[in-house]
């Protein structure tokens, strides 16, 4: 049983575009009477996730309870960002009943768990649980989890291959750290894809994990909150590729900010982004677009070649009508000139 004097914290992790923000938005609106606070860790400089969540604010989770950290991976900026943020949330009146932390899609959850042992906060908060989201379609297709046998065969044939791909390590570390896995977008994967994704997760998990299918982030908060896992005291059961490392680097990934003027056609932009993903191996594109003749701002979210866009709110009078997109890719796949040309920048 957790120390009831400690404020419970749920860490929501998962690969890029798995649906973390959608899930947290649902929890904010359906918290079962809990006063929530949310910490959002963005990768890149456009605060898409934080602004989306603030638009969902309600009395039990007002906008001031939603904090965005955009200075880098949350597990690499513990002293400068994370600890002061948690301390500030614990000073709120009324104090939150529960804190949700949405990590960036590239964050490793275990170093974040270790931060809960910092003297300034270890007696005041506890990790109620680590929730890992996995995109069913992507996992089933093998894009975010490796074929271990194939990797081993390649290693034997090529002496230059001495480690797994960065994407696979991120995925495996997130699954290994989890108390519960949410399999998202099952409708896109279909029954066969969901079954395959479950097989992949079971093979990667270091212990038996509950796996729950979730569509559009809709799930009872009672399933996710109140697990009382005390995960910060259970680190040995959560192996990581980076165990023994004092820190880790994100040099394997790069982000590019693309800024342009108004666009003429959202469908054309979506097609350009989809082509970019296929031709340049882009992982993620997110941001906003200004559409000529439209008073509303266009929210753009893409995972690989799967692009979603919708008008989210009116442009404010003091805002410049610009299109700003963050493009995320593995370092070796970043060709800035080609990316800008593909987007028409």
mmCIF file of C-alpha atoms in Angstrom:
data_model
loop_
_atom_site.group_PDB
_atom_site.id
_atom_site.type_symbol
_atom_site.label_atom_id
_atom_site.label_comp_id
_atom_site.label_asym_id
_atom_site.label_seq_id
_atom_site.Cartn_x
_atom_site.Cartn_y
_atom_site.Cartn_z
ATOM 1 C CA UNK A 1 0.000 0.000 0.000
ATOM 2 C CA UNK A 2 1.362 3.408 -0.947
ATOM 3 C CA UNK A 3 2.026 6.056 1.652
ATOM 4 C CA UNK A 4 -1.210 8.021 1.531
ATOM 5 C CA UNK A 5 0.627 11.255 2.366
ATOM 6 C CA UNK A 6 2.366 11.081 -1.000
ATOM 7 C CA UNK A 7 0.758 12.531 -4.102
ATOM 8 C CA UNK A 8 0.387 9.805 -6.741
ATOM 9 C CA UNK A 9 1.911 10.391 -10.169
ATOM 10 C CA UNK A 10 1.074 8.483 -13.346
ATOM 11 C CA UNK A 11 3.667 8.491 -16.120
ATOM 12 C CA UNK A 12 2.189 8.182 -19.604
ATOM 13 C CA UNK A 13 4.764 7.034 -22.126
ATOM 14 C CA UNK A 14 4.624 5.675 -25.635
ATOM 15 C CA UNK A 15 6.008 6.180 -29.072
ATOM 16 C CA UNK A 16 5.413 9.237 -31.227
ATOM 17 C CA UNK A 17 1.766 9.603 -32.145
ATOM 18 C CA UNK A 18 0.549 6.680 -30.060
ATOM 19 C CA UNK A 19 -2.244 8.791 -28.570
ATOM 20 C CA UNK A 20 -0.875 10.049 -25.262
ATOM 21 C CA UNK A 21 -2.390 13.531 -25.519
ATOM 22 C CA UNK A 22 -5.762 12.128 -26.569
ATOM 23 C CA UNK A 23 -5.724 9.822 -23.542
ATOM 24 C CA UNK A 24 -4.822 12.579 -21.098
ATOM 25 C CA UNK A 25 -7.461 14.883 -22.582
ATOM 26 C CA UNK A 26 -10.032 12.181 -21.833
ATOM 27 C CA UNK A 27 -8.731 11.721 -18.284
ATOM 28 C CA UNK A 28 -8.923 15.465 -17.630
ATOM 29 C CA UNK A 29 -12.600 15.456 -18.577
ATOM 30 C CA UNK A 30 -13.390 12.152 -16.824
ATOM 31 C CA UNK A 31 -11.228 12.107 -13.694
ATOM 32 C CA UNK A 32 -13.929 10.847 -11.346
ATOM 33 C CA UNK A 33 -13.787 13.906 -9.100
ATOM 34 C CA UNK A 34 -9.992 13.957 -8.756
ATOM 35 C CA UNK A 35 -8.152 17.279 -8.915
ATOM 36 C CA UNK A 36 -5.525 16.715 -11.589
ATOM 37 C CA UNK A 37 -2.314 18.402 -12.627
ATOM 38 C CA UNK A 38 -0.518 17.618 -15.863
ATOM 39 C CA UNK A 39 3.115 17.926 -16.938
ATOM 40 C CA UNK A 40 3.653 17.752 -20.715
ATOM 41 C CA UNK A 41 7.132 17.159 -22.157
ATOM 42 C CA UNK A 42 7.362 18.293 -25.779
ATOM 43 C CA UNK A 43 10.129 17.319 -28.223
ATOM 44 C CA UNK A 44 10.499 20.329 -30.480
ATOM 45 C CA UNK A 45 9.522 23.953 -30.087
ATOM 46 C CA UNK A 46 5.856 24.063 -31.108
ATOM 47 C CA UNK A 47 3.706 23.454 -28.020
ATOM 48 C CA UNK A 48 1.007 21.411 -29.709
ATOM 49 C CA UNK A 49 0.303 18.930 -26.923
ATOM 50 C CA UNK A 50 0.346 21.456 -24.095
ATOM 51 C CA UNK A 51 -2.031 23.824 -25.860
ATOM 52 C CA UNK A 52 -4.376 20.986 -26.804
ATOM 53 C CA UNK A 53 -4.580 19.895 -23.169
ATOM 54 C CA UNK A 54 -5.097 23.428 -21.878
ATOM 55 C CA UNK A 55 -8.071 23.703 -24.212
ATOM 56 C CA UNK A 56 -9.593 20.790 -22.234
ATOM 57 C CA UNK A 57 -9.121 22.468 -18.849
ATOM 58 C CA UNK A 58 -11.986 22.203 -16.372
ATOM 59 C CA UNK A 59 -12.400 23.357 -12.743
ATOM 60 C CA UNK A 60 -10.774 20.185 -11.374
ATOM 61 C CA UNK A 61 -7.847 20.660 -13.762
ATOM 62 C CA UNK A 62 -7.577 24.378 -14.550
ATOM 63 C CA UNK A 63 -5.123 25.705 -17.130
ATOM 64 C CA UNK A 64 -2.622 26.703 -14.432
ATOM 65 C CA UNK A 65 -2.414 23.026 -13.414
ATOM 66 C CA UNK A 66 -1.125 22.108 -16.893
ATOM 67 C CA UNK A 67 2.594 22.746 -17.299
ATOM 68 C CA UNK A 68 4.600 22.319 -20.487
ATOM 69 C CA UNK A 69 8.324 21.496 -20.452
ATOM 70 C CA UNK A 70 9.908 22.081 -23.854
ATOM 71 C CA UNK A 71 13.608 22.417 -23.032
ATOM 72 C CA UNK A 72 14.442 18.842 -23.970
ATOM 73 C CA UNK A 73 13.798 15.332 -22.763
ATOM 74 C CA UNK A 74 12.282 15.416 -19.288
ATOM 75 C CA UNK A 75 14.655 12.718 -18.041
ATOM 76 C CA UNK A 76 17.662 14.832 -19.123
ATOM 77 C CA UNK A 77 16.541 18.088 -17.488
ATOM 78 C CA UNK A 78 15.567 16.802 -14.039
ATOM 79 C CA UNK A 79 17.297 19.425 -11.906
ATOM 80 C CA UNK A 80 16.489 22.397 -14.125
ATOM 81 C CA UNK A 81 12.904 21.624 -15.092
ATOM 82 C CA UNK A 82 11.272 18.568 -13.594
ATOM 83 C CA UNK A 83 11.976 18.991 -9.869
ATOM 84 C CA UNK A 84 11.001 22.705 -9.743
ATOM 85 C CA UNK A 85 7.842 21.954 -11.732
ATOM 86 C CA UNK A 86 6.755 19.188 -9.358
ATOM 87 C CA UNK A 87 7.501 21.363 -6.336
ATOM 88 C CA UNK A 88 5.388 24.172 -7.800
ATOM 89 C CA UNK A 89 2.466 21.814 -8.465
ATOM 90 C CA UNK A 90 2.612 20.493 -4.901
ATOM 91 C CA UNK A 91 2.297 24.067 -3.613
ATOM 92 C CA UNK A 92 -0.957 24.684 -5.477
ATOM 93 C CA UNK A 93 -4.026 25.391 -3.370
ATOM 94 C CA UNK A 94 -5.895 23.159 -3.540
ATOM 95 C CA UNK A 95 -3.131 20.620 -4.024
ATOM 96 C CA UNK A 96 -3.688 18.149 -6.886
ATOM 97 C CA UNK A 97 -5.017 14.723 -5.953
ATOM 98 C CA UNK A 98 -3.085 13.167 -8.839
ATOM 99 C CA UNK A 99 -0.375 14.296 -11.271
ATOM 100 C CA UNK A 100 -0.137 13.034 -14.856
ATOM 101 C CA UNK A 101 3.171 13.236 -16.726
ATOM 102 C CA UNK A 102 3.108 12.925 -20.497
ATOM 103 C CA UNK A 103 6.635 12.158 -21.673
ATOM 104 C CA UNK A 104 7.844 12.939 -25.166
ATOM 105 C CA UNK A 105 7.690 10.061 -27.618
ATOM 106 C CA UNK A 106 11.476 9.763 -27.468
ATOM 107 C CA UNK A 107 11.855 9.747 -23.686
ATOM 108 C CA UNK A 108 13.080 6.738 -21.769
ATOM 109 C CA UNK A 109 10.851 6.284 -18.712
ATOM 110 C CA UNK A 110 13.358 4.605 -16.375
ATOM 111 C CA UNK A 111 15.653 7.636 -15.914
ATOM 112 C CA UNK A 112 12.530 9.618 -15.054
ATOM 113 C CA UNK A 113 11.598 7.034 -12.423
ATOM 114 C CA UNK A 114 15.033 7.490 -10.864
ATOM 115 C CA UNK A 115 14.294 11.193 -10.478
ATOM 116 C CA UNK A 116 11.620 10.353 -7.925
ATOM 117 C CA UNK A 117 14.439 9.516 -5.509
ATOM 118 C CA UNK A 118 15.628 13.116 -5.443
ATOM 119 C CA UNK A 119 15.627 14.365 -1.815
ATOM 120 C CA UNK A 120 13.462 17.389 -2.643
ATOM 121 C CA UNK A 121 10.476 15.271 -3.694
ATOM 122 C CA UNK A 122 10.945 11.610 -2.720
ATOM 123 C CA UNK A 123 8.937 11.908 0.500
ATOM 124 C CA UNK A 124 6.113 13.809 -1.197
ATOM 125 C CA UNK A 125 5.256 11.913 -4.414
ATOM 126 C CA UNK A 126 5.117 8.322 -5.611
ATOM 127 C CA UNK A 127 4.773 6.747 -9.047
ATOM 128 C CA UNK A 128 1.278 5.279 -8.992
ATOM 129 C CA UNK A 129 1.942 3.588 -12.317
ATOM 130 C CA UNK A 130 3.636 3.749 -15.710
ATOM 131 C CA UNK A 131 1.210 3.529 -18.634
ATOM 132 C CA UNK A 132 2.745 2.698 -22.029
ATOM 133 C CA UNK A 133 0.763 3.381 -25.173
ATOM 134 C CA UNK A 134 1.524 1.320 -28.277
ATOM 135 C CA UNK A 135 0.085 2.034 -31.715
ATOM 136 C CA UNK A 136 -1.435 -1.329 -32.706
ATOM 137 C CA UNK A 137 -1.054 -0.829 -36.445
ATOM 138 C CA UNK A 138 2.565 0.305 -36.206
ATOM 139 C CA UNK A 139 3.607 -2.440 -33.811
ATOM 140 C CA UNK A 140 1.918 -5.095 -35.929
ATOM 141 C CA UNK A 141 3.777 -3.803 -38.992
ATOM 142 C CA UNK A 142 7.094 -4.063 -37.168
ATOM 143 C CA UNK A 143 8.009 -0.423 -37.608
ATOM 144 C CA UNK A 144 8.659 0.249 -33.919
ATOM 145 C CA UNK A 145 9.730 -3.175 -32.710
ATOM 146 C CA UNK A 146 12.535 -5.240 -34.253
ATOM 147 C CA UNK A 147 12.567 -8.761 -35.615
ATOM 148 C CA UNK A 148 15.176 -10.068 -33.203
ATOM 149 C CA UNK A 149 16.138 -13.024 -35.383
ATOM 150 C CA UNK A 150 16.633 -10.781 -38.411
ATOM 151 C CA UNK A 151 18.724 -8.317 -36.410
ATOM 152 C CA UNK A 152 20.906 -11.149 -35.109
ATOM 153 C CA UNK A 153 21.354 -12.479 -38.643
ATOM 154 C CA UNK A 154 22.377 -9.046 -39.883
ATOM 155 C CA UNK A 155 24.820 -8.666 -36.999
ATOM 156 C CA UNK A 156 26.489 -11.949 -37.894
ATOM 157 C CA UNK A 157 26.725 -10.920 -41.563
ATOM 158 C CA UNK A 158 27.913 -7.350 -40.950
ATOM 159 C CA UNK A 159 30.435 -6.543 -38.225
ATOM 160 C CA UNK A 160 29.407 -2.872 -38.304
ATOM 161 C CA UNK A 161 25.998 -3.680 -36.805
ATOM 162 C CA UNK A 162 26.560 -3.974 -33.072
ATOM 163 C CA UNK A 163 23.335 -2.584 -31.645
ATOM 164 C CA UNK A 164 19.637 -2.407 -32.343
ATOM 165 C CA UNK A 165 18.029 0.574 -33.972
ATOM 166 C CA UNK A 166 17.282 3.566 -31.721
ATOM 167 C CA UNK A 167 13.544 3.208 -32.375
ATOM 168 C CA UNK A 168 13.462 -0.359 -31.157
ATOM 169 C CA UNK A 169 15.355 0.566 -28.005
ATOM 170 C CA UNK A 170 12.885 3.337 -27.186
ATOM 171 C CA UNK A 171 9.919 1.019 -27.756
ATOM 172 C CA UNK A 172 11.403 -1.822 -25.708
ATOM 173 C CA UNK A 173 12.388 0.442 -22.812
ATOM 174 C CA UNK A 174 8.885 1.892 -22.653
ATOM 175 C CA UNK A 175 7.267 -1.546 -22.610
ATOM 176 C CA UNK A 176 9.780 -2.886 -20.069
ATOM 177 C CA UNK A 177 9.023 -0.026 -17.681
ATOM 178 C CA UNK A 178 5.246 -0.262 -17.906
ATOM 179 C CA UNK A 179 2.671 -1.466 -15.391
ATOM 180 C CA UNK A 180 -0.054 -1.424 -18.040
ATOM 181 C CA UNK A 181 0.028 -1.260 -21.843
ATOM 182 C CA UNK A 182 -2.717 0.459 -23.829
ATOM 183 C CA UNK A 183 -3.005 -0.793 -27.397
ATOM 184 C CA UNK A 184 -4.287 2.229 -29.305
ATOM 185 C CA UNK A 185 -6.018 2.617 -32.683
ATOM 186 C CA UNK A 186 -7.161 -1.027 -32.799
ATOM 187 C CA UNK A 187 -9.676 -0.112 -35.521
ATOM 188 C CA UNK A 188 -6.834 0.764 -37.894
ATOM 189 C CA UNK A 189 -4.970 -2.462 -37.138
ATOM 190 C CA UNK A 190 -7.937 -4.825 -37.429
ATOM 191 C CA UNK A 191 -8.286 -8.072 -35.459
ATOM 192 C CA UNK A 192 -5.248 -9.699 -37.078
ATOM 193 C CA UNK A 193 -3.103 -6.612 -36.467
ATOM 194 C CA UNK A 194 -4.198 -6.377 -32.840
ATOM 195 C CA UNK A 195 -3.346 -10.034 -32.296
ATOM 196 C CA UNK A 196 0.077 -9.525 -33.864
ATOM 197 C CA UNK A 197 0.736 -6.419 -31.773
ATOM 198 C CA UNK A 198 -0.141 -8.345 -28.624
ATOM 199 C CA UNK A 199 2.354 -11.028 -29.616
ATOM 200 C CA UNK A 200 5.109 -8.448 -30.135
ATOM 201 C CA UNK A 201 4.435 -6.760 -26.793
ATOM 202 C CA UNK A 202 4.349 -10.085 -24.942
ATOM 203 C CA UNK A 203 7.674 -11.045 -26.515
ATOM 204 C CA UNK A 204 9.324 -7.750 -25.497
ATOM 205 C CA UNK A 205 7.860 -7.443 -21.990
ATOM 206 C CA UNK A 206 10.155 -8.665 -19.185
ATOM 207 C CA UNK A 207 7.123 -9.849 -17.222
ATOM 208 C CA UNK A 208 3.456 -10.489 -17.876
ATOM 209 C CA UNK A 209 1.698 -7.180 -18.494
ATOM 210 C CA UNK A 210 -1.995 -6.394 -18.855
ATOM 211 C CA UNK A 211 -2.719 -5.104 -22.372
ATOM 212 C CA UNK A 212 -5.947 -3.165 -22.945
ATOM 213 C CA UNK A 213 -7.303 -1.970 -26.295
ATOM 214 C CA UNK A 214 -8.277 1.705 -26.336
ATOM 215 C CA UNK A 215 -9.897 3.722 -29.139
ATOM 216 C CA UNK A 216 -9.711 7.539 -29.138
ATOM 217 C CA UNK A 217 -8.316 7.547 -25.587
ATOM 218 C CA UNK A 218 -11.617 6.493 -24.035
ATOM 219 C CA UNK A 219 -11.056 4.402 -20.908
ATOM 220 C CA UNK A 220 -12.333 4.512 -17.331
ATOM 221 C CA UNK A 221 -9.935 6.484 -15.146
ATOM 222 C CA UNK A 222 -10.311 3.793 -12.490
ATOM 223 C CA UNK A 223 -8.409 1.410 -14.776
ATOM 224 C CA UNK A 224 -5.374 3.703 -14.969
ATOM 225 C CA UNK A 225 -5.320 5.692 -11.737
ATOM 226 C CA UNK A 226 -4.885 4.138 -8.323
ATOM 227 C CA UNK A 227 -2.559 1.283 -9.336
ATOM 228 C CA UNK A 228 -0.332 1.978 -6.304
ATOM 229 C CA UNK A 229 2.641 0.453 -8.107
ATOM 230 C CA UNK A 230 5.314 2.400 -6.231
ATOM 231 C CA UNK A 231 7.327 2.079 -9.432
ATOM 232 C CA UNK A 232 10.247 4.138 -8.119
ATOM 233 C CA UNK A 233 10.920 1.321 -5.624
ATOM 234 C CA UNK A 234 10.640 -1.408 -8.268
ATOM 235 C CA UNK A 235 13.406 -0.401 -10.703
ATOM 236 C CA UNK A 236 15.097 -3.809 -10.855
ATOM 237 C CA UNK A 237 11.954 -5.316 -12.397
ATOM 238 C CA UNK A 238 12.040 -2.697 -15.168
ATOM 239 C CA UNK A 239 15.175 -3.420 -17.265
ATOM 240 C CA UNK A 240 16.499 -0.877 -19.750
ATOM 241 C CA UNK A 241 18.988 -0.861 -22.590
ATOM 242 C CA UNK A 242 20.617 2.018 -20.723
ATOM 243 C CA UNK A 243 21.020 0.382 -17.320
ATOM 244 C CA UNK A 244 24.421 1.350 -15.964
ATOM 245 C CA UNK A 245 24.492 4.577 -17.964
ATOM 246 C CA UNK A 246 24.391 7.777 -15.967
ATOM 247 C CA UNK A 247 22.578 9.553 -18.775
ATOM 248 C CA UNK A 248 21.564 9.060 -22.351
ATOM 249 C CA UNK A 249 21.693 11.035 -25.551
ATOM 250 C CA UNK A 250 19.056 11.913 -28.100
ATOM 251 C CA UNK A 251 21.581 12.583 -30.843
ATOM 252 C CA UNK A 252 19.946 9.719 -32.754
ATOM 253 C CA UNK A 253 17.007 12.060 -33.437
ATOM 254 C CA UNK A 254 16.769 15.536 -34.918
ATOM 255 C CA UNK A 255 13.970 18.064 -35.181
ATOM 256 C CA UNK A 256 13.553 20.727 -37.828
ATOM 257 C CA UNK A 257 11.242 23.696 -37.504
ATOM 258 C CA UNK A 258 9.642 24.650 -40.814
ATOM 259 C CA UNK A 259 7.985 28.063 -40.886
ATOM 260 C CA UNK A 260 6.055 29.313 -43.914
ATOM 261 C CA UNK A 261 3.208 31.613 -44.771
ATOM 262 C CA UNK A 262 -0.396 30.732 -45.488
ATOM 263 C CA UNK A 263 -1.201 27.567 -47.417
ATOM 264 C CA UNK A 264 -3.928 27.254 -50.041
ATOM 265 C CA UNK A 265 -5.178 23.717 -49.492
ATOM 266 C CA UNK A 266 -5.034 21.496 -46.363
ATOM 267 C CA UNK A 267 -5.377 18.355 -48.487
ATOM 268 C CA UNK A 268 -2.311 19.350 -50.500
ATOM 269 C CA UNK A 269 -0.299 19.910 -47.309
ATOM 270 C CA UNK A 270 -1.403 16.502 -45.982
ATOM 271 C CA UNK A 271 -0.341 14.861 -49.241
ATOM 272 C CA UNK A 272 3.058 16.583 -49.074
ATOM 273 C CA UNK A 273 3.567 15.379 -45.498
ATOM 274 C CA UNK A 274 2.588 11.808 -46.410
ATOM 275 C CA UNK A 275 5.005 11.844 -49.364
ATOM 276 C CA UNK A 276 7.702 13.297 -47.109
ATOM 277 C CA UNK A 277 7.273 10.441 -44.627
ATOM 278 C CA UNK A 278 7.623 7.852 -47.369
ATOM 279 C CA UNK A 279 10.508 9.473 -49.239
ATOM 280 C CA UNK A 280 12.560 10.814 -46.299
ATOM 281 C CA UNK A 281 11.693 8.311 -43.498
ATOM 282 C CA UNK A 282 10.133 11.043 -41.364
ATOM 283 C CA UNK A 283 8.709 9.790 -38.062
ATOM 284 C CA UNK A 284 6.468 12.638 -36.984
ATOM 285 C CA UNK A 285 5.172 16.010 -38.131
ATOM 286 C CA UNK A 286 3.080 18.225 -35.898
ATOM 287 C CA UNK A 287 2.165 21.860 -35.713
ATOM 288 C CA UNK A 288 -0.228 24.454 -37.089
ATOM 289 C CA UNK A 289 -1.046 25.858 -40.512
ATOM 290 C CA UNK A 290 -2.632 29.110 -41.628
ATOM 291 C CA UNK A 291 -5.077 28.483 -44.499
ATOM 292 C CA UNK A 292 -5.743 31.351 -46.882
ATOM 293 C CA UNK A 293 -9.245 32.744 -46.458
ATOM 294 C CA UNK A 294 -9.975 30.727 -43.300
ATOM 295 C CA UNK A 295 -10.340 32.375 -39.886
ATOM 296 C CA UNK A 296 -9.557 29.108 -38.064
ATOM 297 C CA UNK A 297 -6.114 27.664 -37.355
ATOM 298 C CA UNK A 298 -5.406 24.196 -38.805
ATOM 299 C CA UNK A 299 -3.963 21.634 -36.372
ATOM 300 C CA UNK A 300 -1.722 19.105 -38.136
ATOM 301 C CA UNK A 301 -0.655 15.757 -36.613
ATOM 302 C CA UNK A 302 1.164 13.072 -38.599
ATOM 303 C CA UNK A 303 2.661 9.720 -37.675
ATOM 304 C CA UNK A 304 4.624 8.471 -40.638
ATOM 305 C CA UNK A 305 2.401 8.737 -43.705
ATOM 306 C CA UNK A 306 -0.783 8.841 -41.615
ATOM 307 C CA UNK A 307 -1.826 12.515 -41.509
ATOM 308 C CA UNK A 308 -4.679 14.065 -39.574
ATOM 309 C CA UNK A 309 -5.706 17.716 -39.750
ATOM 310 C CA UNK A 310 -8.574 19.735 -38.341
ATOM 311 C CA UNK A 311 -9.426 23.351 -37.585
ATOM 312 C CA UNK A 312 -9.006 23.767 -33.844
ATOM 313 C CA UNK A 313 -9.616 27.448 -32.994
ATOM 314 C CA UNK A 314 -9.775 30.959 -34.452
ATOM 315 C CA UNK A 315 -6.561 32.877 -35.001
ATOM 316 C CA UNK A 316 -6.125 35.497 -32.299
ATOM 317 C CA UNK A 317 -5.854 39.177 -33.346
ATOM 318 C CA UNK A 318 -2.258 39.415 -32.090
ATOM 319 C CA UNK A 319 -1.083 36.191 -33.749
ATOM 320 C CA UNK A 320 0.937 36.111 -36.950
ATOM 321 C CA UNK A 321 -0.819 33.911 -39.518
ATOM 322 C CA UNK A 322 2.089 31.576 -40.106
ATOM 323 C CA UNK A 323 2.414 27.858 -40.738
ATOM 324 C CA UNK A 324 4.808 26.251 -38.243
ATOM 325 C CA UNK A 325 5.594 22.541 -38.376
ATOM 326 C CA UNK A 326 8.004 20.442 -36.318
ATOM 327 C CA UNK A 327 9.514 17.550 -38.290
ATOM 328 C CA UNK A 328 11.098 14.691 -36.305
ATOM 329 C CA UNK A 329 13.338 12.011 -37.807
ATOM 330 C CA UNK A 330 16.315 9.851 -37.004
ATOM 331 C CA UNK A 331 19.517 11.820 -37.383
ATOM 332 C CA UNK A 332 20.773 9.953 -40.454
ATOM 333 C CA UNK A 333 17.504 10.563 -42.305
ATOM 334 C CA UNK A 334 17.436 14.344 -41.948
ATOM 335 C CA UNK A 335 17.950 16.250 -45.183
ATOM 336 C CA UNK A 336 16.774 19.727 -44.269
ATOM 337 C CA UNK A 337 16.782 21.068 -47.816
ATOM 338 C CA UNK A 338 14.769 18.113 -49.102
ATOM 339 C CA UNK A 339 12.290 18.392 -46.215
ATOM 340 C CA UNK A 340 11.688 22.086 -46.839
ATOM 341 C CA UNK A 341 11.352 21.535 -50.563
ATOM 342 C CA UNK A 342 8.855 18.724 -50.047
ATOM 343 C CA UNK A 343 6.712 20.953 -47.829
ATOM 344 C CA UNK A 344 6.934 23.873 -50.238
ATOM 345 C CA UNK A 345 8.810 26.073 -47.755
#
